[in-house]
Amino acid sequence: MLMDYDRLAKNSSSLEFSSTIDICLILTLSQTGKVTRSLNDHLQELCIHSFNAMLLFVVQVNC
């Protein structure tokens, strides 16, 4: 899925599509790919923090 945004941006920016595809769409596809990669890079850390927060909540409720 990560490469799909980059592939779409690259294919959309080719000369055969350049007259029909808006440059904003190409930029948005590239930015979406960057954001998706960044989220995936930090997903494990986010899961660990979320699980720890859930455990703290359960412990506090049961005390």
Coordinates of N, CA and C in Angstrom, one line a residue:
M1 N 0.8 -1.2 0.0 CA 0.0 0.0 0.0 C 0.9 1.3 0.0
L2 N 2.0 1.2 0.7 CA 2.9 2.4 0.7 C 3.3 2.8 -0.6
M3 N 3.7 1.8 -1.5 CA 4.2 2.2 -2.8 C 3.1 2.6 -3.7
D4 N 1.9 2.3 -3.4 CA 0.8 2.7 -4.3 C 0.7 4.2 -4.5
Y5 N 0.8 5.0 -3.5 CA 0.7 6.4 -3.6 C 1.9 6.9 -4.5
D6 N 3.1 6.4 -4.2 CA 4.2 6.9 -5.0 C 4.1 6.5 -6.5
R7 N 3.6 5.2 -6.7 CA 3.4 4.8 -8.1 C 2.3 5.6 -8.8
L8 N 1.2 5.9 -8.1 CA 0.2 6.8 -8.7 C 0.7 8.1 -9.0
A9 N 1.5 8.7 -8.1 CA 2.1 10.0 -8.3 C 3.0 10.0 -9.5
K10 N 3.8 9.0 -9.6 CA 4.8 8.9 -10.7 C 4.1 8.7 -12.0
N11 N 3.1 7.7 -12.0 CA 2.4 7.5 -13.3 C 1.5 8.7 -13.7
S12 N 1.0 9.4 -12.7 CA 0.1 10.5 -13.1 C 0.9 11.7 -13.6
S13 N 2.2 11.8 -13.2 CA 3.0 12.9 -13.6 C 3.7 12.6 -15.0
S14 N 3.4 11.5 -15.6 CA 4.0 11.2 -16.9 C 3.5 12.1 -18.0
L15 N 4.1 12.3 -19.1 CA 3.7 13.2 -20.1 C 2.4 12.9 -20.7
E16 N 2.0 11.7 -20.8 CA 0.7 11.3 -21.4 C -0.5 11.8 -20.6
F17 N -0.3 11.9 -19.3 CA -1.4 12.3 -18.4 C -1.2 13.8 -17.9
S18 N -0.1 14.4 -18.3 CA 0.1 15.7 -17.7 C -0.9 16.8 -18.1
S19 N -1.6 16.6 -19.2 CA -2.6 17.6 -19.6 C -4.0 17.4 -18.9
T20 N -4.2 16.1 -18.4 CA -5.5 15.8 -17.9 C -5.5 15.7 -16.4
I21 N -4.3 15.6 -15.7 CA -4.3 15.4 -14.3 C -3.8 16.7 -13.7
D22 N -4.5 17.2 -12.6 CA -4.1 18.4 -11.9 C -2.8 18.2 -11.1
I23 N -1.9 19.1 -11.1 CA -0.7 19.0 -10.4 C -0.9 18.9 -8.9
C24 N -2.0 19.5 -8.4 CA -2.4 19.4 -7.0 C -2.6 17.9 -6.6
L25 N -3.2 17.2 -7.5 CA -3.5 15.8 -7.2 C -2.2 15.0 -7.1
I26 N -1.2 15.3 -7.9 CA 0.1 14.6 -7.9 C 0.8 15.0 -6.6
L27 N 0.8 16.2 -6.2 CA 1.4 16.6 -4.9 C 0.7 16.0 -3.7
T28 N -0.6 15.9 -3.8 CA -1.4 15.3 -2.7 C -1.0 13.8 -2.6
L29 N -0.9 13.1 -3.7 CA -0.6 11.7 -3.7 C 0.8 11.5 -3.1
S30 N 1.8 12.4 -3.4 CA 3.1 12.3 -2.9 C 3.1 12.5 -1.4
Q31 N 2.4 13.5 -0.9 CA 2.3 13.9 0.5 C 1.6 12.7 1.3
T32 N 0.6 12.2 0.7 CA -0.1 11.1 1.3 C 0.8 9.9 1.5
G33 N 1.6 9.6 0.5 CA 2.6 8.5 0.6 C 3.6 8.8 1.7
K34 N 4.1 10.0 1.9 CA 5.0 10.4 2.9 C 4.4 10.2 4.3
V35 N 3.2 10.7 4.5 CA 2.5 10.6 5.7 C 2.2 9.1 6.1
T36 N 1.8 8.3 5.1 CA 1.5 6.9 5.4 C 2.8 6.2 5.8
R37 N 3.9 6.5 5.1 CA 5.2 5.9 5.5 C 5.6 6.3 7.0
S38 N 5.4 7.5 7.3 CA 5.7 8.0 8.6 C 4.8 7.4 9.7
L39 N 3.6 7.2 9.4 CA 2.7 6.6 10.4 C 3.1 5.1 10.6
N40 N 3.4 4.4 9.5 CA 3.8 3.0 9.6 C 5.1 2.9 10.4
D41 N 6.0 3.8 10.2 CA 7.2 3.8 10.9 C 7.0 3.9 12.4
H42 N 6.0 4.6 12.8 CA 5.7 4.9 14.3 C 4.6 4.1 14.8
L43 N 4.0 3.2 14.0 CA 2.9 2.4 14.4 C 3.1 1.5 15.6
Q44 N 4.3 0.8 15.6 CA 4.6 -0.1 16.7 C 4.7 0.7 18.1
E45 N 5.4 1.9 18.0 CA 5.5 2.7 19.2 C 4.1 3.2 19.7
L46 N 3.3 3.6 18.8 CA 1.9 4.0 19.1 C 1.1 2.9 19.8
C47 N 1.3 1.7 19.2 CA 0.5 0.6 19.8 C 1.0 0.3 21.2
I48 N 2.3 0.3 21.5 CA 2.8 0.1 22.8 C 2.3 1.1 23.8
H49 N 2.4 2.4 23.4 CA 1.9 3.4 24.3 C 0.4 3.3 24.6
S50 N -0.4 2.9 23.5 CA -1.8 2.8 23.7 C -2.1 1.6 24.6
F51 N -1.4 0.5 24.5 CA -1.6 -0.7 25.3 C -1.3 -0.3 26.8
N52 N -0.2 0.4 27.0 CA 0.2 0.8 28.4 C -0.8 1.7 29.0
A53 N -1.4 2.6 28.2 CA -2.4 3.5 28.7 C -3.7 2.7 29.1
M54 N -4.0 1.7 28.3 CA -5.2 0.9 28.6 C -4.9 0.1 29.9
L55 N -3.8 -0.4 30.1 CA -3.5 -1.2 31.3 C -3.6 -0.3 32.5
L56 N -3.0 0.9 32.4 CA -3.1 1.9 33.5 C -4.6 2.2 33.9
F57 N -5.4 2.4 32.9 CA -6.8 2.7 33.1 C -7.5 1.5 33.8
V58 N -7.2 0.3 33.3 CA -7.8 -0.9 33.9 C -7.4 -1.0 35.4
V59 N -6.1 -0.8 35.7 CA -5.6 -0.9 37.0 C -6.3 0.1 37.9
Q60 N -6.4 1.3 37.4 CA -7.0 2.4 38.2 C -8.5 2.2 38.5
V61 N -9.2 1.6 37.5 CA -10.6 1.4 37.7 C -10.8 0.3 38.7
N62 N -9.9 -0.7 38.7 CA -10.1 -1.9 39.6 C -9.6 -1.6 41.1
C63 N -8.9 -0.5 41.3 CA -8.4 -0.2 42.6 C -9.4 0.5 43.5

